[in-house]
Amino acid sequence: MAQVLVVKYENQADAKVFETPYESQADLAVLEVPYEQQATGDAVWHMVHYESQATFKIFKVKYEAQADLRIFKVKHLAQAGIPVPDPRADQRGAILHTVCGKPAAVVNRLPGQSQLAPQAAHCAAVGEMLARAHLAARDYDRRLPNLRGLAWWNETVPVVLPHLEPEQAALIRAELAYQNHVAASSAYAALPRGPVHADLFRDNVMFAEDTLTGFFDFYFAGVDTWLFDLAVCLNDWCIDLPTGAHH
């Protein structure tokens, strides 16, 4: 019989109960903090666990394969020594479950906090760990395209254009044409590619002081060029948020 996972909402009298695939008493947990609704729509509860702190996540995904790629990629990276939320297997060895009709997992809780005013040392640590993650994922055999890559840009730009000023519309049309031109080149085809994070903003990385303690939020993970990950990082880690200045 499946045990239950009890979610106690802070400042609320009611609790939410989920059946889980964990069968031993050590797998039971009571969640005593309010859940966090991430921008991605994932519901996240931090668990007070008998053995250690963990996190219970119910994923919001567009395609079932998206949850499959995310959770198994994260497990693959964890086994390669990359600091990520490591999915915990039940007694049958399963790491991806269904809760409330949605994909769900229990993972370890990363220590530290996001560094929202990064210095050069933080950026260097992110670059080094991202390179390690790319290399570690080279033999990962599950595939799903980057759902926010060039194909999505081509679909989305026509939807956005009617809402732009003429100068803005001309700029985005020119940029999209250039990106399609680059993507059709032999140089682009030769770029190394594989599973990428695709959303490695500063609030998706944890630090304990200056030590990088983990990458998380693989909601947009898919297969693309490694250069895509670098471009995402440059557009966040190398910008001063208050002024928009590039460093």
XYZ file of N, CA and C in Angstrom:
741
model
N 0.854 -1.189 0.000
C 0.000 0.000 0.000
C 0.892 1.241 0.000
N 0.501 2.207 -0.809
C 1.277 3.442 -0.861
C 1.093 4.239 0.411
N 2.163 4.856 0.877
C 2.070 5.731 2.029
C 1.541 7.085 1.566
N 1.367 8.005 2.493
C 0.871 9.324 2.120
C 1.891 10.389 2.452
N 1.853 11.451 1.690
C 2.705 12.613 1.894
C 1.765 13.746 2.282
N 1.940 14.313 3.461
C 1.024 15.337 3.959
C 1.645 16.713 3.777
N 0.924 17.592 3.123
C 1.387 18.958 2.909
C 0.619 19.874 3.844
N 1.301 20.489 4.802
C 0.658 21.395 5.754
C 0.936 22.832 5.313
N -0.102 23.516 4.916
C 0.081 24.892 4.486
C 0.275 25.805 5.687
N 1.226 26.713 5.582
C 1.477 27.657 6.664
C 0.301 28.617 6.785
N -0.131 28.865 7.995
C -1.232 29.774 8.297
C -2.569 29.290 7.744
N -2.681 28.013 7.448
C -3.944 27.457 7.001
C -4.248 26.207 7.819
N -5.509 26.006 8.100
C -5.889 24.870 8.938
C -5.896 23.565 8.157
N -6.147 23.665 6.845
C -6.271 22.433 6.068
C -4.908 21.948 5.573
N -4.857 20.686 5.244
C -3.634 20.089 4.695
C -4.007 19.310 3.446
N -3.053 19.188 2.562
C -3.277 18.445 1.331
C -2.527 17.131 1.423
N -3.163 16.050 1.034
C -2.579 14.716 1.163
C -2.393 14.111 -0.215
N -1.191 13.635 -0.490
C -0.880 12.952 -1.739
C -0.502 11.511 -1.442
N -0.961 10.602 -2.276
C -0.415 9.246 -2.223
C 0.921 9.257 -2.943
N 1.876 8.551 -2.397
C 3.192 8.491 -3.001
C 3.615 7.037 -3.192
N 4.593 6.808 -4.052
C 5.060 5.442 -4.275
C 6.081 4.971 -3.249
N 6.330 5.759 -2.200
C 7.318 5.379 -1.206
C 6.665 4.514 -0.133
N 7.303 3.414 0.216
C 6.629 2.394 1.010
C 7.182 2.201 2.413
N 8.340 2.737 2.724
C 8.895 2.553 4.061
C 8.636 3.800 4.899
N 8.673 3.634 6.214
C 8.408 4.772 7.087
C 9.435 5.877 6.883
N 10.643 5.493 6.547
C 11.688 6.494 6.329
C 11.395 7.367 5.122
N 10.492 6.896 4.257
C 10.157 7.674 3.065
C 9.030 8.674 3.322
N 8.393 8.577 4.498
C 7.319 9.499 4.800
C 7.881 10.865 5.152
N 7.136 11.897 4.850
C 7.578 13.249 5.186
C 6.373 14.147 5.399
N 6.552 15.133 6.245
C 5.530 16.157 6.445
C 6.110 17.479 5.955
N 5.382 18.151 5.086
C 5.862 19.405 4.523
C 5.279 20.541 5.328
N 6.127 21.300 5.978
C 5.656 22.278 6.943
C 5.880 23.721 6.502
N 6.215 23.922 5.246
C 6.370 25.279 4.730
C 5.464 25.426 3.520
N 5.047 26.644 3.196
C 4.151 26.812 2.059
C 4.862 26.472 0.757
N 4.074 26.026 -0.203
C 4.684 25.674 -1.486
C 5.055 26.937 -2.251
N 6.014 26.790 -3.174
C 6.448 27.879 -4.034
C 5.940 27.594 -5.442
N 5.191 28.511 -6.012
C 4.744 28.359 -7.394
C 5.758 29.077 -8.270
N 6.621 28.323 -8.944
C 7.668 28.926 -9.739
C 7.080 29.556 -10.990
N 7.865 30.407 -11.641
C 7.412 31.041 -12.879
C 7.045 30.001 -13.931
N 7.674 28.846 -13.867
C 7.389 27.784 -14.827
C 6.051 27.134 -14.578
N 5.494 27.325 -13.392
C 4.250 26.659 -13.046
C 4.458 25.407 -12.225
N 5.709 24.965 -12.022
C 5.968 23.816 -11.160
C 5.533 24.153 -9.736
N 4.879 23.217 -9.069
C 4.544 23.385 -7.658
C 5.657 22.732 -6.846
N 6.250 23.472 -5.921
C 7.427 23.014 -5.192
C 7.174 23.109 -3.693
N 7.355 21.996 -2.994
C 7.264 21.995 -1.543
C 8.615 21.576 -0.969
N 9.082 22.274 0.062
C 10.293 21.852 0.765
C 9.881 20.929 1.901
N 10.540 19.802 2.000
C 10.136 18.738 2.905
C 10.988 18.703 4.160
N 10.343 18.448 5.282
C 11.057 18.099 6.504
C 11.067 16.579 6.543
N 12.220 15.998 6.319
C 12.327 14.560 6.074
C 12.970 13.866 7.264
N 12.662 12.604 7.435
C 13.264 11.849 8.537
C 14.787 11.789 8.421
N 15.282 11.720 7.188
C 16.721 11.541 7.013
C 17.421 12.848 6.667
N 16.851 13.620 5.760
C 17.487 14.858 5.336
C 16.455 15.731 4.662
N 16.791 17.013 4.485
C 15.871 17.894 3.789
C 15.783 17.507 2.325
N 14.593 17.596 1.794
C 14.381 17.261 0.392
C 13.327 18.196 -0.163
N 13.046 18.039 -1.450
C 12.061 18.865 -2.126
C 11.133 17.974 -2.919
N 9.846 18.245 -2.833
C 8.835 17.500 -3.574
C 8.309 18.412 -4.669
N 8.390 17.968 -5.919
C 7.997 18.812 -7.041
C 6.928 18.132 -7.876
N 5.885 18.887 -8.195
C 4.918 18.453 -9.202
C 5.171 19.320 -10.432
N 5.480 18.682 -11.562
C 5.903 19.407 -12.750
C 4.724 19.845 -13.607
N 4.828 21.046 -14.136
C 3.909 21.489 -15.175
C 4.654 21.383 -16.495
N 4.173 20.545 -17.402
C 4.870 20.322 -18.653
C 3.885 20.382 -19.812
N 4.393 20.735 -20.981
C 3.561 20.764 -22.188
C 3.436 19.381 -22.780
N 4.540 18.618 -22.732
C 4.550 17.266 -23.255
C 5.082 16.317 -22.179
N 4.539 15.104 -22.122
C 5.002 14.134 -21.135
C 6.491 13.863 -21.309
N 6.950 13.844 -22.575
C 8.377 13.590 -22.832
C 9.258 14.665 -22.214
N 8.702 15.865 -21.995
C 9.478 16.939 -21.396
C 9.852 16.598 -19.957
N 8.902 16.079 -19.193
C 9.198 15.662 -17.822
C 10.179 14.506 -17.824
N 10.009 13.589 -18.753
C 10.889 12.433 -18.866
C 12.322 12.888 -19.106
N 12.516 13.775 -20.078
C 13.871 14.240 -20.374
C 14.452 15.002 -19.189
N 13.642 15.841 -18.565
C 14.147 16.665 -17.471
C 14.645 15.818 -16.315
N 13.799 14.921 -15.833
C 14.140 14.209 -14.604
C 15.265 13.212 -14.835
N 15.269 12.549 -15.989
C 16.332 11.578 -16.250
C 17.647 12.274 -16.607
N 17.567 13.458 -17.226
C 18.797 14.206 -17.471
C 19.409 14.653 -16.149
N 18.568 15.152 -15.247
C 19.073 15.594 -13.946
C 19.712 14.425 -13.200
N 19.078 13.255 -13.251
C 19.654 12.075 -12.604
C 20.991 11.710 -13.246
N 21.060 11.792 -14.561
C 22.301 11.494 -15.291
C 23.407 12.449 -14.844
N 23.087 13.733 -14.725
C 24.077 14.714 -14.305
C 24.514 14.471 -12.862
N 23.558 14.142 -12.000
C 23.890 13.878 -10.594
C 24.852 12.704 -10.485
N 24.612 11.657 -11.261
C 25.490 10.486 -11.233
C 26.879 10.803 -11.771
N 26.980 11.863 -12.583
C 28.278 12.279 -13.119
C 28.976 13.280 -12.207
N 28.379 13.587 -11.058
C 29.017 14.486 -10.113
C 28.674 15.949 -10.291
N 27.674 16.264 -11.128
C 27.243 17.653 -11.294
C 26.256 17.979 -10.171
N 26.430 19.092 -9.456
C 25.524 19.416 -8.349
C 24.161 19.885 -8.859
N 23.206 19.006 -8.829
C 21.835 19.273 -9.263
C 20.892 18.612 -8.260
N 19.605 18.955 -8.257
C 18.658 18.268 -7.369
C 18.529 16.801 -7.781
N 19.106 15.909 -7.009
C 19.211 14.500 -7.383
C 17.890 13.773 -7.118
N 17.207 13.258 -8.153
C 15.939 12.556 -7.948
C 16.134 11.298 -7.112
N 15.261 11.115 -6.145
C 15.340 9.961 -5.257
C 14.462 8.834 -5.785
N 15.015 7.638 -5.887
C 14.273 6.481 -6.381
C 13.459 5.844 -5.263
N 12.304 5.277 -5.644
C 11.540 4.514 -4.666
C 12.093 3.085 -4.600
N 11.412 2.212 -3.882
C 11.933 0.858 -3.693
C 11.943 0.051 -4.982
N 11.201 0.510 -5.982
C 11.207 -0.163 -7.283
C 12.236 0.442 -8.229
N 12.902 1.485 -7.792
C 13.910 2.129 -8.618
C 13.374 3.246 -9.488
N 12.085 3.565 -9.379
C 11.485 4.610 -10.212
C 11.791 5.986 -9.631
N 12.095 6.942 -10.507
C 12.376 8.302 -10.056
C 11.337 9.302 -10.561
N 10.540 8.918 -11.546
C 9.493 9.791 -12.066
C 8.146 9.164 -11.750
N 7.285 9.908 -11.074
C 6.006 9.388 -10.597
C 4.867 10.260 -11.105
N 3.664 9.844 -10.834
C 2.479 10.622 -11.176
C 1.708 10.932 -9.896
N 1.513 12.210 -9.641
C 0.781 12.675 -8.476
C -0.250 13.700 -8.949
N -1.480 13.512 -8.558
C -2.555 14.409 -8.993
C -2.626 14.498 -10.516
N -2.304 13.395 -11.184
C -2.354 13.354 -12.634
C -1.209 14.053 -13.333
N -0.178 14.471 -12.588
C 0.949 15.188 -13.178
C 2.261 14.508 -12.799
N 3.306 14.674 -13.644
C 4.616 14.112 -13.293
C 5.146 14.741 -12.014
N 5.809 13.929 -11.182
C 6.312 14.430 -9.902
C 7.573 13.673 -9.517
N 8.369 14.276 -8.633
C 9.595 13.641 -8.159
C 9.962 14.205 -6.797
N 10.749 13.433 -6.056
C 11.355 13.890 -4.809
C 12.851 14.003 -5.054
N 13.409 15.171 -4.776
C 14.829 15.414 -5.028
C 15.466 15.993 -3.774
N 16.798 15.942 -3.694
C 17.475 16.556 -2.559
C 17.419 18.077 -2.685
N 17.448 18.746 -1.567
C 17.382 20.203 -1.544
C 18.791 20.780 -1.582
N 19.060 21.624 -2.567
C 20.387 22.204 -2.722
C 20.651 23.232 -1.622
N 21.866 23.248 -1.078
C 22.210 24.257 -0.067
C 22.527 25.595 -0.723
N 22.487 26.654 0.080
C 22.883 27.968 -0.399
C 21.715 28.792 -0.888
N 22.044 29.804 -1.688
C 21.032 30.686 -2.249
C 21.538 31.254 -3.566
N 20.626 31.839 -4.333
C 21.027 32.434 -5.611
C 21.815 33.719 -5.363
N 22.815 33.949 -6.199
C 23.639 35.152 -6.116
C 23.103 36.132 -7.174
N 22.306 37.088 -6.751
C 21.639 37.995 -7.684
C 22.497 39.200 -8.061
N 23.636 39.364 -7.401
C 24.592 40.414 -7.766
C 25.952 39.756 -7.976
N 26.074 38.926 -9.012
C 27.284 38.113 -9.181
C 28.515 38.944 -9.509
N 29.655 38.440 -9.009
C 30.948 39.002 -9.333
C 31.656 38.062 -10.319
N 32.858 38.444 -10.719
C 33.584 37.663 -11.723
C 33.794 36.219 -11.280
N 34.055 36.014 -9.980
C 34.294 34.658 -9.484
C 33.058 33.783 -9.635
N 31.866 34.362 -9.427
C 30.640 33.599 -9.585
C 30.425 33.224 -11.051
N 30.678 34.174 -11.946
C 30.523 33.912 -13.379
C 31.489 32.825 -13.850
N 32.717 32.875 -13.345
C 33.704 31.865 -13.719
C 33.276 30.483 -13.244
N 32.714 30.412 -12.036
C 32.260 29.128 -11.500
C 31.109 28.569 -12.330
N 30.198 29.444 -12.768
C 29.081 29.003 -13.602
C 29.596 28.478 -14.939
N 30.536 29.194 -15.554
C 31.090 28.750 -16.833
C 31.771 27.399 -16.733
N 32.546 27.207 -15.662
C 33.237 25.931 -15.483
C 32.244 24.786 -15.271
N 31.229 25.015 -14.427
C 30.269 23.958 -14.150
C 29.388 23.674 -15.365
N 29.068 24.699 -16.149
C 28.273 24.490 -17.353
C 29.040 23.634 -18.351
N 30.339 23.887 -18.485
C 31.155 23.067 -19.377
C 31.180 21.617 -18.904
N 31.306 21.413 -17.597
C 31.281 20.052 -17.050
C 29.945 19.372 -17.320
N 28.858 20.126 -17.191
C 27.532 19.558 -17.427
C 27.354 19.177 -18.888
N 27.820 20.019 -19.806
C 27.723 19.691 -21.232
C 28.488 18.408 -21.547
N 29.689 18.305 -21.030
C 30.496 17.113 -21.291
C 29.879 15.874 -20.654
N 29.312 16.040 -19.459
C 28.713 14.902 -18.766
C 27.478 14.384 -19.481
N 26.789 15.255 -20.223
C 25.541 14.867 -20.891
C 25.757 14.356 -22.312
N 27.008 14.280 -22.756
C 27.250 13.852 -24.141
C 26.718 12.452 -24.424
N 26.735 11.571 -23.428
C 26.265 10.202 -23.645
C 24.836 10.000 -23.143
N 24.112 11.092 -22.889
C 22.707 10.987 -22.480
C 21.869 10.735 -23.726
N 21.110 9.658 -23.743
C 20.496 9.212 -24.995
C 19.039 9.619 -25.184
N 18.424 10.302 -24.215
C 17.050 10.764 -24.417
C 17.093 12.112 -25.130
N 16.185 12.317 -26.082
C 16.237 13.506 -26.922
C 14.892 14.211 -26.973
N 14.925 15.534 -26.823
C 13.773 16.390 -27.017
C 14.312 17.735 -27.486
N 13.797 18.283 -28.595
C 14.322 19.567 -29.087
C 14.133 20.677 -28.057
N 14.969 21.688 -28.166
C 14.815 22.890 -27.365
C 13.482 23.538 -27.738
N 12.533 23.553 -26.810
C 11.189 24.053 -27.113
C 11.139 25.570 -27.226
N 12.229 26.260 -26.924
C 12.298 27.706 -27.100
C 13.435 28.087 -28.038
N 13.723 27.221 -28.984
C 14.771 27.463 -29.962
C 14.248 28.172 -31.205
N 14.981 28.057 -32.300
C 14.685 28.798 -33.527
C 13.295 28.490 -34.076
N 12.861 27.249 -34.009
C 11.528 26.911 -34.525
C 10.447 27.692 -33.774
N 10.605 27.814 -32.463
C 9.637 28.568 -31.664
C 9.711 30.060 -31.984
N 10.929 30.580 -32.220
C 11.056 31.991 -32.594
C 10.285 32.269 -33.885
N 10.431 31.367 -34.871
C 9.743 31.560 -36.144
C 8.226 31.512 -35.992
N 7.753 30.712 -35.053
C 6.313 30.639 -34.807
C 5.803 31.848 -34.024
N 6.622 32.362 -33.117
C 6.169 33.374 -32.165
C 6.296 34.801 -32.683
N 7.312 35.084 -33.461
C 7.515 36.454 -33.952
C 6.293 36.989 -34.704
N 5.684 36.214 -35.616
C 4.487 36.754 -36.287
C 3.350 37.082 -35.324
N 3.276 36.385 -34.205
C 2.246 36.660 -33.205
C 2.527 37.972 -32.479
N 3.811 38.261 -32.278
C 4.220 39.453 -31.531
C 4.198 40.709 -32.400
N 4.475 40.578 -33.685
C 4.657 41.734 -34.564
C 3.521 42.760 -34.513
N 2.262 42.356 -34.504
C 1.199 43.369 -34.488
C 1.200 44.267 -33.257
N 1.907 43.877 -32.220
C 1.926 44.637 -30.974
C 3.160 45.540 -30.856
N 3.990 45.575 -31.894
C 5.233 46.338 -31.845
C 5.141 47.622 -32.644
N 5.986 48.583 -32.257
C 6.161 49.794 -33.050
C 6.912 49.424 -34.334
N 6.766 50.215 -35.399
C 7.426 49.881 -36.681
C 8.926 49.638 -36.552
N 9.614 50.466 -35.770
C 11.060 50.294 -35.619
C 11.380 48.978 -34.912
N 10.591 48.636 -33.907
C 10.793 47.381 -33.191
C 10.520 46.188 -34.107
N 9.465 46.288 -34.897
C 9.120 45.198 -35.808
C 10.217 44.976 -36.845
N 10.768 46.075 -37.363
C 11.847 45.951 -38.344
C 13.076 45.296 -37.721
N 13.366 45.662 -36.479
C 14.527 45.097 -35.793
C 14.372 43.600 -35.581
N 13.203 43.181 -35.109
C 13.039 41.754 -34.807
C 12.963 40.932 -36.095
N 12.383 41.495 -37.170
C 12.377 40.777 -38.457
C 13.805 40.576 -38.966
N 14.620 41.632 -38.868
C 16.000 41.540 -39.344
C 16.790 40.528 -38.526
N 16.598 40.541 -37.222
C 17.327 39.602 -36.359
C 16.892 38.164 -36.636
N 15.593 37.946 -36.803
C 15.117 36.592 -37.076
C 15.650 36.093 -38.419
N 15.691 36.955 -39.415
C 16.245 36.565 -40.712
C 17.714 36.191 -40.576
N 18.444 36.973 -39.770
C 19.866 36.673 -39.554
C 20.042 35.342 -38.836
N 19.229 35.080 -37.811
C 19.337 33.818 -37.086
C 19.034 32.623 -37.982
N 18.068 32.748 -38.867
C 17.775 31.662 -39.806
C 18.919 31.473 -40.795
N 19.541 32.580 -41.207
C 20.694 32.496 -42.111
C 21.857 31.773 -41.431
N 22.133 32.125 -40.182
C 23.211 31.472 -39.437
C 22.909 29.987 -39.253
N 21.659 29.655 -38.926
C 21.286 28.262 -38.661
C 21.416 27.384 -39.904
N 21.364 28.005 -41.080
C 21.483 27.243 -42.331
C 22.928 27.075 -42.789
N 23.875 27.639 -42.047
C 25.275 27.613 -42.465
C 25.970 26.334 -42.029
N 27.052 26.012 -42.716
C 27.840 24.834 -42.359
C 28.560 25.039 -41.025
N 28.931 26.281 -40.733
C 29.602 26.566 -39.464
C 28.678 26.262 -38.289
N 27.414 26.632 -38.428
C 26.449 26.356 -37.359
C 26.231 24.853 -37.211
N 26.155 24.148 -38.337
C 25.944 22.699 -38.291
C 27.094 21.979 -37.605
N 28.275 22.585 -37.626
C 29.454 21.960 -37.031
C 29.585 22.240 -35.534
N 28.747 23.107 -34.988
C 28.850 23.431 -33.563
C 28.506 22.212 -32.708
N 29.221 22.014 -31.600
C 28.875 20.904 -30.700
C 27.498 21.124 -30.097
N 26.753 20.039 -29.933
C 25.404 20.148 -29.398
C 25.090 18.958 -28.518
N 24.020 19.071 -27.789
C 23.585 18.007 -26.895
C 22.548 18.565 -25.953
N 22.214 17.849 -24.886
C 21.258 18.354 -23.908
C 21.772 19.641 -23.256
N 20.931 20.662 -23.218
C 21.303 21.942 -22.621
C 20.291 22.322 -21.541
N 20.710 23.177 -20.623
C 19.815 23.680 -19.587
C 18.807 24.650 -20.195
N 19.305 25.604 -20.996
C 18.502 26.544 -21.786
C 17.855 27.660 -20.969
N 18.123 27.720 -19.660
C 17.502 28.763 -18.832
C 18.369 29.056 -17.611
N 19.703 29.096 -17.816
C 20.610 29.191 -16.682
C 20.806 30.650 -16.261
N 19.721 31.274 -15.826
C 19.784 32.615 -15.275
C 20.333 32.553 -13.852
N 20.678 33.715 -13.323
C 21.323 33.771 -12.006
C 20.432 33.219 -10.886
N 19.099 33.254 -11.077
C 18.233 32.723 -10.030
C 18.005 31.221 -10.152
N 18.700 30.578 -11.101
C 18.635 29.121 -11.243
C 19.949 28.444 -10.862
N 20.785 29.184 -10.142
C 22.072 28.669 -9.666
C 22.181 28.985 -8.177
N 22.710 28.035 -7.416
C 22.859 28.227 -5.970
C 24.330 28.367 -5.597
N 24.585 29.254 -4.642
C 25.930 29.454 -4.105
C 25.878 29.433 -2.590
N 26.916 28.890 -1.970
C 27.178 29.057 -0.552
C 28.408 29.955 -0.476
N 28.194 31.250 -0.216
C 29.221 32.285 -0.355
C 29.718 32.274 -1.801
N 30.993 31.955 -2.048
C 31.485 31.974 -3.427
C 31.552 30.586 -4.058
N 31.082 29.571 -3.338
C 31.143 28.200 -3.852
C 29.829 27.825 -4.525
N 29.909 27.420 -5.780
C 28.712 27.006 -6.501
C 28.214 25.682 -5.938
N 26.945 25.633 -5.544
C 26.400 24.421 -4.923
C 25.346 23.734 -5.782
N 24.967 24.342 -6.906
C 24.037 23.600 -7.756
C 23.355 24.406 -8.840
N 22.967 23.688 -9.903
C 22.084 24.184 -10.950
C 20.704 23.567 -10.713
N 19.639 24.302 -11.003
C 18.314 23.716 -10.889
C 17.375 24.343 -11.912
N 16.115 23.969 -11.871
C 15.064 24.438 -12.776
C 15.394 24.084 -14.232
N 15.273 22.796 -14.543
C 15.541 22.311 -15.892
C 14.267 22.277 -16.753
N 13.345 23.196 -16.473
C 12.055 23.201 -17.156
C 12.208 23.300 -18.673
N 13.158 24.117 -19.142
C 13.329 24.324 -20.575
C 14.412 23.430 -21.184
N 14.890 22.442 -20.436
C 15.966 21.577 -20.940
C 15.549 20.893 -22.241
N 16.476 20.827 -23.163
C 16.252 20.163 -24.444
C 17.582 20.035 -25.155
N 17.548 19.638 -26.384
C 18.771 19.459 -27.165
C 18.962 20.660 -28.088
N 20.139 21.255 -28.026
C 20.482 22.395 -28.869
C 22.000 22.503 -28.887
N 22.507 23.556 -29.489
C 23.949 23.778 -29.449
C 24.361 24.208 -28.048
N 25.570 23.857 -27.658
C 26.087 24.328 -26.372
C 26.149 25.856 -26.358
N 26.341 26.435 -27.544
C 26.420 27.887 -27.652
C 25.122 28.555 -27.184
N 23.991 27.867 -27.343
C 22.721 28.422 -26.877
C 22.774 28.674 -25.372
N 23.301 27.710 -24.615
C 23.439 27.877 -23.165
C 24.334 29.068 -22.824
N 25.437 29.210 -23.569
C 26.350 30.329 -23.307
C 25.660 31.662 -23.571
N 24.859 31.724 -24.642
C 24.159 32.964 -24.977
C 23.157 33.337 -23.886
N 22.450 32.354 -23.362
C 21.510 32.614 -22.276
C 22.255 33.170 -21.065
N 23.378 32.564 -20.729
C 24.167 33.038 -19.585
C 24.653 34.470 -19.795
N 25.167 34.761 -20.989
C 25.681 36.102 -21.256
C 24.584 37.153 -21.137
N 23.372 36.783 -21.507
C 22.261 37.734 -21.452
C 21.739 37.974 -20.041
N 22.271 37.261 -19.064
C 21.847 37.506 -17.687
C 23.031 37.776 -16.766
N 24.012 36.905 -16.793
C 25.127 37.005 -15.857
C 26.037 38.196 -16.143
N 26.051 38.684 -17.369
C 26.970 39.772 -17.736
C 26.251 41.107 -17.884
N 25.072 41.230 -17.275
C 24.297 42.468 -17.342
C 24.040 42.984 -15.935
N 24.205 44.281 -15.751
C 23.827 44.920 -14.498
C 22.330 45.191 -14.560
N 21.555 44.496 -13.727
C 20.098 44.563 -13.839
C 19.531 45.961 -13.635
N 20.014 46.752 -12.675
C 19.417 48.082 -12.482
C 19.613 49.027 -13.677
N 20.774 48.894 -14.349
C 21.070 49.833 -15.441
C 20.958 49.216 -16.814
N 21.031 47.898 -16.922
C 21.026 47.248 -18.219
C 22.375 47.253 -18.904
N 23.408 47.735 -18.200
C 24.752 47.818 -18.785
C 25.374 46.442 -18.896
N 26.105 46.208 -19.992
C 26.816 44.958 -20.209
C 28.208 45.061 -19.604
N 28.696 43.919 -19.065
C 30.031 43.863 -18.485
C 30.896 42.877 -19.268
